PDB file of C-alpha atoms in Angstrom:
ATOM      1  CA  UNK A  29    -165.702  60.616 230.842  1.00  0.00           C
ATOM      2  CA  UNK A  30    -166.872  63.763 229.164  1.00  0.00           C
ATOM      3  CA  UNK A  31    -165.515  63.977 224.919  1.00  0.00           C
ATOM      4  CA  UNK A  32    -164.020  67.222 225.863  1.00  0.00           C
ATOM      5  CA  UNK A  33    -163.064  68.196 229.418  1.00  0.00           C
ATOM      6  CA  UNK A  34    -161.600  71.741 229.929  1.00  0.00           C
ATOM      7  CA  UNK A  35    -160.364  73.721 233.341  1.00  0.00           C
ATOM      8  CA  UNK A  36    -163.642  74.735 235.171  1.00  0.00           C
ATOM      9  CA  UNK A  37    -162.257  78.721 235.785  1.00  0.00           C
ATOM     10  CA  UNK A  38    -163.232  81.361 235.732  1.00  0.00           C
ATOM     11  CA  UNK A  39    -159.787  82.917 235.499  1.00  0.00           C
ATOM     12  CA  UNK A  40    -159.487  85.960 237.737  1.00  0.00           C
ATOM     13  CA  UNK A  41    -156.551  88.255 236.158  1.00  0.00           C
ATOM     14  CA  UNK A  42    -155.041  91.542 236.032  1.00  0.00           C
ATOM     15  CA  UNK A  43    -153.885  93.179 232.699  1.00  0.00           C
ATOM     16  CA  UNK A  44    -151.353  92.493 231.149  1.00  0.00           C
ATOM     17  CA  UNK A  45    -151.418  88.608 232.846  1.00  0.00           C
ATOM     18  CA  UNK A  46    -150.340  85.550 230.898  1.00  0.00           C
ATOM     19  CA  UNK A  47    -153.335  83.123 230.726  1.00  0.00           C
ATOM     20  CA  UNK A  48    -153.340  79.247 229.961  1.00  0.00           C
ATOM     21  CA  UNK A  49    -156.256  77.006 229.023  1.00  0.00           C
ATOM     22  CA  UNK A  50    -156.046  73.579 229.202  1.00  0.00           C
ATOM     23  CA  UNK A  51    -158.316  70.691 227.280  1.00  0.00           C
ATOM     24  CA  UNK A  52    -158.562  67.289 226.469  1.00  0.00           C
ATOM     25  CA  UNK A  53    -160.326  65.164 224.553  1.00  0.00           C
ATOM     26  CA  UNK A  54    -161.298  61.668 224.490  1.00  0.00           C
ATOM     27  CA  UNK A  55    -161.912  60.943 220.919  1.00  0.00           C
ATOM     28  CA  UNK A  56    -158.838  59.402 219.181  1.00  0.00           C
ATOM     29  CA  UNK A  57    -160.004  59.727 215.650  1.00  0.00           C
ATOM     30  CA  UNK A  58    -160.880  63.314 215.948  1.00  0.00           C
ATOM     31  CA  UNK A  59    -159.638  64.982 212.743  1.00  0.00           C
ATOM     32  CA  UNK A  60    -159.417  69.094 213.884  1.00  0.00           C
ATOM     33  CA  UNK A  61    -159.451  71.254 216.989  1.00  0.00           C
ATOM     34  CA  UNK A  62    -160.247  75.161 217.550  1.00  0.00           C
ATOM     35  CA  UNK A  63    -160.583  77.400 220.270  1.00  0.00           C
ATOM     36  CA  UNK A  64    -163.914  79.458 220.024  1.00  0.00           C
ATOM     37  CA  UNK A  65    -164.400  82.446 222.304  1.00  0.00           C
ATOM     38  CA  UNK A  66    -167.980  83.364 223.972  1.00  0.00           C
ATOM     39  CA  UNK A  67    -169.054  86.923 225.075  1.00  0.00           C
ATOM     40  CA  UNK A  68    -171.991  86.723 227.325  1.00  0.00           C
ATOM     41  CA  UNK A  69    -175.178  85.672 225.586  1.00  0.00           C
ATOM     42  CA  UNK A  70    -173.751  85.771 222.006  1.00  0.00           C
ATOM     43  CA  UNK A  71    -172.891  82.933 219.713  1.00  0.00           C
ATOM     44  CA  UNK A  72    -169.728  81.052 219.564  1.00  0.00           C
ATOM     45  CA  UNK A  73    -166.712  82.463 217.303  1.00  0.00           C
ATOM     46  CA  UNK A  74    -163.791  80.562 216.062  1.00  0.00           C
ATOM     47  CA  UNK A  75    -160.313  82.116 217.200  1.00  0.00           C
ATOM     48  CA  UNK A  76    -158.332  79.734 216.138  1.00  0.00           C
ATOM     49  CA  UNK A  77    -157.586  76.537 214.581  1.00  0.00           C
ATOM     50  CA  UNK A  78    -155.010  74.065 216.558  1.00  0.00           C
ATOM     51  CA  UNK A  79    -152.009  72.380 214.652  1.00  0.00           C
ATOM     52  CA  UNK A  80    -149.856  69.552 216.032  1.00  0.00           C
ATOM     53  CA  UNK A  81    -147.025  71.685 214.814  1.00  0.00           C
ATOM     54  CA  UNK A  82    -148.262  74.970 217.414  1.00  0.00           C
ATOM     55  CA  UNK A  83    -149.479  78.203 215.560  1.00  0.00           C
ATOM     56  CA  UNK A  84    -149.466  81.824 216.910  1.00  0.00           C
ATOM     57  CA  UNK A  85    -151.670  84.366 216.084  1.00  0.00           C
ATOM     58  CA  UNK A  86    -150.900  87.728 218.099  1.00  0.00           C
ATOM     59  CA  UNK A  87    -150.740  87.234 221.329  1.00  0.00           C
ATOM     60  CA  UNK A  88    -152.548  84.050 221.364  1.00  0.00           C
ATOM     61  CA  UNK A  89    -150.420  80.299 220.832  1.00  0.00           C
ATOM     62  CA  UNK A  90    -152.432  77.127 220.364  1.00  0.00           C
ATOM     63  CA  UNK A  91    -150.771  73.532 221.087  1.00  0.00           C
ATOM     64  CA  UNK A  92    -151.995  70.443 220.591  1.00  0.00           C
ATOM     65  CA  UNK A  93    -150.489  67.057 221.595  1.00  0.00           C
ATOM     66  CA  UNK A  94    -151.973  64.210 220.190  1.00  0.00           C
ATOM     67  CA  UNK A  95    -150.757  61.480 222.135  1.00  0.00           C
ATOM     68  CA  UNK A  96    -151.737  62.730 225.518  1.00  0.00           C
ATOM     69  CA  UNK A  97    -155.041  63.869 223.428  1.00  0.00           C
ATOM     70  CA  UNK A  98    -154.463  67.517 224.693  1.00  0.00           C
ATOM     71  CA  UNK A  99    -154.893  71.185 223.568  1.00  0.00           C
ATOM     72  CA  UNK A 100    -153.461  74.263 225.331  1.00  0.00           C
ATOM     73  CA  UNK A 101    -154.153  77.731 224.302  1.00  0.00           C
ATOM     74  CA  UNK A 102    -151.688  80.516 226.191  1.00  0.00           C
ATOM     75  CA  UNK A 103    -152.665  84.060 226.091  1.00  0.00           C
ATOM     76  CA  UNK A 104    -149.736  87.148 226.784  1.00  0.00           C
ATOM     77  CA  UNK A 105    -150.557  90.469 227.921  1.00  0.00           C
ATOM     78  CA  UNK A 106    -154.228  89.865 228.429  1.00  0.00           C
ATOM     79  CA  UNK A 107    -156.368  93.189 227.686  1.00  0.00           C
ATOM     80  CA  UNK A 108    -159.429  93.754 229.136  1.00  0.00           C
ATOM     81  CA  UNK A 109    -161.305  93.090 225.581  1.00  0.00           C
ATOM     82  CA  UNK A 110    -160.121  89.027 226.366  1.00  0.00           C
ATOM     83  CA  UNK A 111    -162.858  88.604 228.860  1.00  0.00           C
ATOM     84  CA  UNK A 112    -165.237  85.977 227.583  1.00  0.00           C
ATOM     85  CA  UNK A 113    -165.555  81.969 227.720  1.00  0.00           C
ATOM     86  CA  UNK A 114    -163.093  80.317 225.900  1.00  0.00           C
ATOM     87  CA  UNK A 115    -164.345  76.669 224.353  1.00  0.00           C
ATOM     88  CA  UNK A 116    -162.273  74.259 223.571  1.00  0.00           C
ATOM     89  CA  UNK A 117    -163.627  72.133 220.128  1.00  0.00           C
ATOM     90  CA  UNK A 118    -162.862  69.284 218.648  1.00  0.00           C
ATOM     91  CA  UNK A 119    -164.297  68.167 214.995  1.00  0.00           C
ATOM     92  CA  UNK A 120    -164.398  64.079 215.186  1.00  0.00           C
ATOM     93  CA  UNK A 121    -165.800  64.284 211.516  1.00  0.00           C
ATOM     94  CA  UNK A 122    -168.833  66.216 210.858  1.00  0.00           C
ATOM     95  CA  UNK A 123    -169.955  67.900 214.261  1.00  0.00           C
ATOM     96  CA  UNK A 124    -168.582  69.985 216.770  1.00  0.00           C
ATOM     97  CA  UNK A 125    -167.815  68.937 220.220  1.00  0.00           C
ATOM     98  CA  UNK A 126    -167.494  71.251 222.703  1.00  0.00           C
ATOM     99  CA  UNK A 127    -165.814  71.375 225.989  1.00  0.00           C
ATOM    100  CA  UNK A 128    -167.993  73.656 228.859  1.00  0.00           C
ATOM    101  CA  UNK A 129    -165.675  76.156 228.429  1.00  0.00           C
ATOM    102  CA  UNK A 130    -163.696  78.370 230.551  1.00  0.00           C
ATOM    103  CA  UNK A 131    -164.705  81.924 231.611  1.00  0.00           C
ATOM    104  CA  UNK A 132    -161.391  84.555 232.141  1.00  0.00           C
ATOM    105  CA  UNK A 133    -162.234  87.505 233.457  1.00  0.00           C
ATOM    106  CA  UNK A 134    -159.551  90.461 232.602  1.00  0.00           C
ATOM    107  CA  UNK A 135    -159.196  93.475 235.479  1.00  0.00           C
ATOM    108  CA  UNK A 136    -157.825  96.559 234.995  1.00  0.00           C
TER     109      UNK A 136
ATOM    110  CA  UNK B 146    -177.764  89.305 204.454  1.00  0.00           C
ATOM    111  CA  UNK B 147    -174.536  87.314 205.195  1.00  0.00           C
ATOM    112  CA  UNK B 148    -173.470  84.559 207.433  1.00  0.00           C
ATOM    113  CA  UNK B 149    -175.999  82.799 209.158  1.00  0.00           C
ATOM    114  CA  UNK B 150    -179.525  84.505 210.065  1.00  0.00           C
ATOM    115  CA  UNK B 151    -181.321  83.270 213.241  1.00  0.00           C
ATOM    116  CA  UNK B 152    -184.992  84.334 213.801  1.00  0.00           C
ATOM    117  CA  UNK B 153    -186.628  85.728 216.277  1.00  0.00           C
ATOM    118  CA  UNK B 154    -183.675  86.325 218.598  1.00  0.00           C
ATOM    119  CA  UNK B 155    -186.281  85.714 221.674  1.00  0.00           C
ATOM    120  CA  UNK B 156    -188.790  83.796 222.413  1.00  0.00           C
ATOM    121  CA  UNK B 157    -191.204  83.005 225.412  1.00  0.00           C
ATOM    122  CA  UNK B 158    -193.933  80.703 224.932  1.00  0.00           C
ATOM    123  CA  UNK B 159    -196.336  78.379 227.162  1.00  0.00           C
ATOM    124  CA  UNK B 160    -196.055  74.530 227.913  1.00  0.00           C
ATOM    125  CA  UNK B 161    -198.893  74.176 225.439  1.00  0.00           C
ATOM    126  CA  UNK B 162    -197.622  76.422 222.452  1.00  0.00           C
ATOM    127  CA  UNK B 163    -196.675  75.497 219.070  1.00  0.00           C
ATOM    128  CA  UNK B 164    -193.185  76.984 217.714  1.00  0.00           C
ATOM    129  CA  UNK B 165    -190.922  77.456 214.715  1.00  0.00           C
ATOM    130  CA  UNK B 166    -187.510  78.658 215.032  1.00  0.00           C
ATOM    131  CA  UNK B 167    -185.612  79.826 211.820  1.00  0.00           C
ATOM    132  CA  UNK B 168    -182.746  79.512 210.274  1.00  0.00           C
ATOM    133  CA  UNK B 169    -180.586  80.749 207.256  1.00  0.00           C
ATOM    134  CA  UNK B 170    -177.718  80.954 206.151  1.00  0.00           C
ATOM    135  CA  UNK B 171    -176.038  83.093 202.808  1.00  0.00           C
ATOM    136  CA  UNK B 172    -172.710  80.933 202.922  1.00  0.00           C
ATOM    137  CA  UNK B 173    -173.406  78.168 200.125  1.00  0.00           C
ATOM    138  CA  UNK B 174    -172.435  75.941 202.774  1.00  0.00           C
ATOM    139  CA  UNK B 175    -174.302  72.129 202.607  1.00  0.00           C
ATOM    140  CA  UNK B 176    -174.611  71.268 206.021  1.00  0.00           C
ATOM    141  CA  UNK B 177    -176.510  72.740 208.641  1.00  0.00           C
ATOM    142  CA  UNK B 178    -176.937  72.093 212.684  1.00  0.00           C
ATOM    143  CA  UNK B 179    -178.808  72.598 215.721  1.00  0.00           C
ATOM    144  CA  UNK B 180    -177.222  72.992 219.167  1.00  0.00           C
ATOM    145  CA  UNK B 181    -178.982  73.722 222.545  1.00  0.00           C
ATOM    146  CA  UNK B 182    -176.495  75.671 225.437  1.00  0.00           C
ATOM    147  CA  UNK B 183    -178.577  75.360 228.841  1.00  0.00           C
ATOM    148  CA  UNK B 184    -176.779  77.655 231.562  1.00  0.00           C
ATOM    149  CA  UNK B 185    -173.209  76.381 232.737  1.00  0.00           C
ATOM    150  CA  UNK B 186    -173.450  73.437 230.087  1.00  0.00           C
ATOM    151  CA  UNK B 187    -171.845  72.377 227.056  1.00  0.00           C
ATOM    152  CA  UNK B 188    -173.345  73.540 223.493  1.00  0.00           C
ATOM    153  CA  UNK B 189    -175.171  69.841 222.871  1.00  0.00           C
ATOM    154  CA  UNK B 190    -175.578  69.255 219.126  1.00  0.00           C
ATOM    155  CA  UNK B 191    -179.050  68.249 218.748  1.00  0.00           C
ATOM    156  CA  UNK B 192    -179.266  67.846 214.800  1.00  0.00           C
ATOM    157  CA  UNK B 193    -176.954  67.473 211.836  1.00  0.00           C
ATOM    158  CA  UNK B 194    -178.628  68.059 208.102  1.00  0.00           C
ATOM    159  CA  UNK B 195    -176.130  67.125 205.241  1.00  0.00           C
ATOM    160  CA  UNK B 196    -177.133  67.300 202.306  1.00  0.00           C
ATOM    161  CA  UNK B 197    -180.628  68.112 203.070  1.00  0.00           C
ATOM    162  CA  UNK B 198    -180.799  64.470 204.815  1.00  0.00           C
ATOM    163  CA  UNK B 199    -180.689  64.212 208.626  1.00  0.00           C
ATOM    164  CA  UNK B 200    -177.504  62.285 209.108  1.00  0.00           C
ATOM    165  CA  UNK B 201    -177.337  62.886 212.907  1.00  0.00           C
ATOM    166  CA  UNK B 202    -180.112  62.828 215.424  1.00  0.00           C
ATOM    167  CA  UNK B 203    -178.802  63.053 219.007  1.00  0.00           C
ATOM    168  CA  UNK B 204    -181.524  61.137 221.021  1.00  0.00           C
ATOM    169  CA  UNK B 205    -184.002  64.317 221.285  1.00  0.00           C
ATOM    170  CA  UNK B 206    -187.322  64.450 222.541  1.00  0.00           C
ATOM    171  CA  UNK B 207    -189.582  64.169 219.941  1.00  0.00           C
ATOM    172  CA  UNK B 208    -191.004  67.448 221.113  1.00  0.00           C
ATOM    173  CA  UNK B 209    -188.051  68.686 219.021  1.00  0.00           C
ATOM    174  CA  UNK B 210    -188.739  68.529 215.451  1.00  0.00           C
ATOM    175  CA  UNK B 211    -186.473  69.591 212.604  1.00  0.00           C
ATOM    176  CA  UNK B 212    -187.035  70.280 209.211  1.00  0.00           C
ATOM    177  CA  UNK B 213    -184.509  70.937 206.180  1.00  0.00           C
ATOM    178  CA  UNK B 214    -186.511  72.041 203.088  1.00  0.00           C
ATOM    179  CA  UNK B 215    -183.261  73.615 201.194  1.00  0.00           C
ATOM    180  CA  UNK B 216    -179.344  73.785 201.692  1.00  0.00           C
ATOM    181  CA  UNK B 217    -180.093  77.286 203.074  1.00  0.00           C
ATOM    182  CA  UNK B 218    -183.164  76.994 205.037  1.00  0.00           C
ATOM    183  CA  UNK B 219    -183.594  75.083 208.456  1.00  0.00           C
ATOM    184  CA  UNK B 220    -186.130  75.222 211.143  1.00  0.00           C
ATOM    185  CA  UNK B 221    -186.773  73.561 214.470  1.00  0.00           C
ATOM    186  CA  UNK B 222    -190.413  72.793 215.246  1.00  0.00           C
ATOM    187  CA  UNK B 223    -191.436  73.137 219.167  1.00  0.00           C
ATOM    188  CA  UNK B 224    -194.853  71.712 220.301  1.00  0.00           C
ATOM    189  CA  UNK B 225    -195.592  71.304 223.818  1.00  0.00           C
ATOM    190  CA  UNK B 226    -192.189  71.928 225.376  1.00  0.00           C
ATOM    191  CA  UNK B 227    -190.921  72.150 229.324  1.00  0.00           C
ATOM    192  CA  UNK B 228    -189.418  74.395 231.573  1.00  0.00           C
ATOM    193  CA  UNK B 229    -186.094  72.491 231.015  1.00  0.00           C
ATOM    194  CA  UNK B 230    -186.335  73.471 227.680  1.00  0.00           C
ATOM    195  CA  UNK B 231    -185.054  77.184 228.459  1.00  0.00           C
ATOM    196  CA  UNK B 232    -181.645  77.853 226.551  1.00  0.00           C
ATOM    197  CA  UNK B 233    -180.151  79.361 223.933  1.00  0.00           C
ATOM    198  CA  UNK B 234    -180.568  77.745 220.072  1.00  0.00           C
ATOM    199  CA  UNK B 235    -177.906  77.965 218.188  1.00  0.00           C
ATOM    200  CA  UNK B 236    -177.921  77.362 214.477  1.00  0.00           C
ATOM    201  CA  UNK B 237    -174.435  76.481 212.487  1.00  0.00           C
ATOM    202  CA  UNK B 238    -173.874  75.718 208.863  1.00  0.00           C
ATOM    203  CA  UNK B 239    -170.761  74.605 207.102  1.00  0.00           C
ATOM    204  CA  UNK B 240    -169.493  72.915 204.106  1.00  0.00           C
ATOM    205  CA  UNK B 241    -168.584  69.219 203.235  1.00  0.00           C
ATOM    206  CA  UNK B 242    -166.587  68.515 201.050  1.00  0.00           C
ATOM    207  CA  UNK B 243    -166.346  64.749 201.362  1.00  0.00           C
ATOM    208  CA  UNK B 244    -163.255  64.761 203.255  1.00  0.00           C
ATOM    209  CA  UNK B 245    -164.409  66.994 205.975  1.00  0.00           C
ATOM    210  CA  UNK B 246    -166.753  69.878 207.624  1.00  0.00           C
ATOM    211  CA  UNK B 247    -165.153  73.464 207.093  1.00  0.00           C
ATOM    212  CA  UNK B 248    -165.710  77.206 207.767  1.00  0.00           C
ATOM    213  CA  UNK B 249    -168.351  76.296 210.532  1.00  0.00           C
ATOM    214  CA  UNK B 250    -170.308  79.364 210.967  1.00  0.00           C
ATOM    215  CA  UNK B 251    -172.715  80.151 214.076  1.00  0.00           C
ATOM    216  CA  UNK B 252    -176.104  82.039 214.047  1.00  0.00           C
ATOM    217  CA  UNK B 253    -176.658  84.683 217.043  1.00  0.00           C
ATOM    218  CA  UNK B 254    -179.118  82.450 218.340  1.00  0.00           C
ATOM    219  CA  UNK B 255    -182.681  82.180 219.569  1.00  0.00           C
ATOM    220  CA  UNK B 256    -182.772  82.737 223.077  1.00  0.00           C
ATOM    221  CA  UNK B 257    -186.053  80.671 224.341  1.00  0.00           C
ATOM    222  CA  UNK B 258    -188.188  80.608 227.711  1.00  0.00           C
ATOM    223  CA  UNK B 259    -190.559  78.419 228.325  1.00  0.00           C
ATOM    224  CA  UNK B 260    -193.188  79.378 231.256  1.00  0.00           C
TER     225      UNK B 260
END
């Protein structure tokens, strides 16, 4: 079973489309999780962190369930500027695991 | 220069070639890290420095040599590398602070292609 398993995509949407990513992770003991986004051919950037309590930023919520060992992150009114690979990470102490990621591709 | 500084941002070199990527990074952080992203794979951590000490070595060929002479410097020595080998480098750095890793920051990467 893969540490961090994630939808395969890509994601195919219009503007203004609500998106949801899916993840889970196998690691009980892992102590943080983020959501990095990937443009093509650049380096990995954190967009957010993941609380068990849910936290908003914009348009963008992040869930995470610890006792199914799962991490959602919904995106409203996608713009065009959202196309990338989203990774889902989890921090079991010390390192970064990463999930394959999953490409959304926004169309006008 | 801020953040973390990857050099050269491309490189092509032959089977029988000798390499150095380079890495550094402006944050004060203590920890540094070395992950390989192949095409349509995961970012694999390859190396974890903490400290200065190599704390994490994730079963890589030996034709994969780090080296951690400061907090802020880090390099990857290639010798004699394969085809396979083609992928982006990534370099990270962050900060322990005994209870955990924080503020991981990424390099841009060395994009390398092995002929």
């Amino acid at each position: 079973r893969k540490e961090v398993e994630q939808d395969p995509g890509p994601f195919n949407v219009p503007e203004g489309a609500t998106v949801a990513f899916n993840c889970t992770y196998s690691n009980s003991a892992s102590q943080s999780f983020f959501w990095y986004r990937q443009d093509c051919r650049k380096e990995p950037k954190l967009l957010m962190s993941v609380y068990s309590s849910g936290n908003e930023d914009g348009r963008f919520t992040a869930q995470l369930n610890r006792a199914s060992q799962y991490i959602s992150l919904l995106i409203r009114d996608s713009k065009l500027s959202d196309s990338a690979t989203y990774l889902c990470v989890v921090n079991p102490w010390g390192k970064l695991i990463f999930g394959q990621g999953t490409e959304l591709s926004v169309k006008p | 220069e801020t953040g973390v500084t990857q050099t050269p941002r491309h490189l092509v070199m032959g089977m029988t070639n000798k390499k150095s990527l380079k890495c550094e990074q402006h944050l004060g952080h203590n920890a540094m890290y070395w992950y390989k992203q192949s095409a349509k794979k995961p970012l694999e951590l390859m190396f974890v420095y903490s400290l200065e000490e190599r704390v994490e070595n994730n079963s890589v060929p030996s034709r994969f040599s780090p080296e951690c002479p400061n907090s802020s410097h880090l390099f990857l020595h290639l010798h004699t590398l394969q085809p396979e080998d083609s992928a982006l480098y990534l370099c990270a750095s962050s900060q322990d602070n005994g209870e955990g890793y924080y503020g991981y920051t990424f390099g841009s990467g060395t994009r390398l292609t092995v002929v």
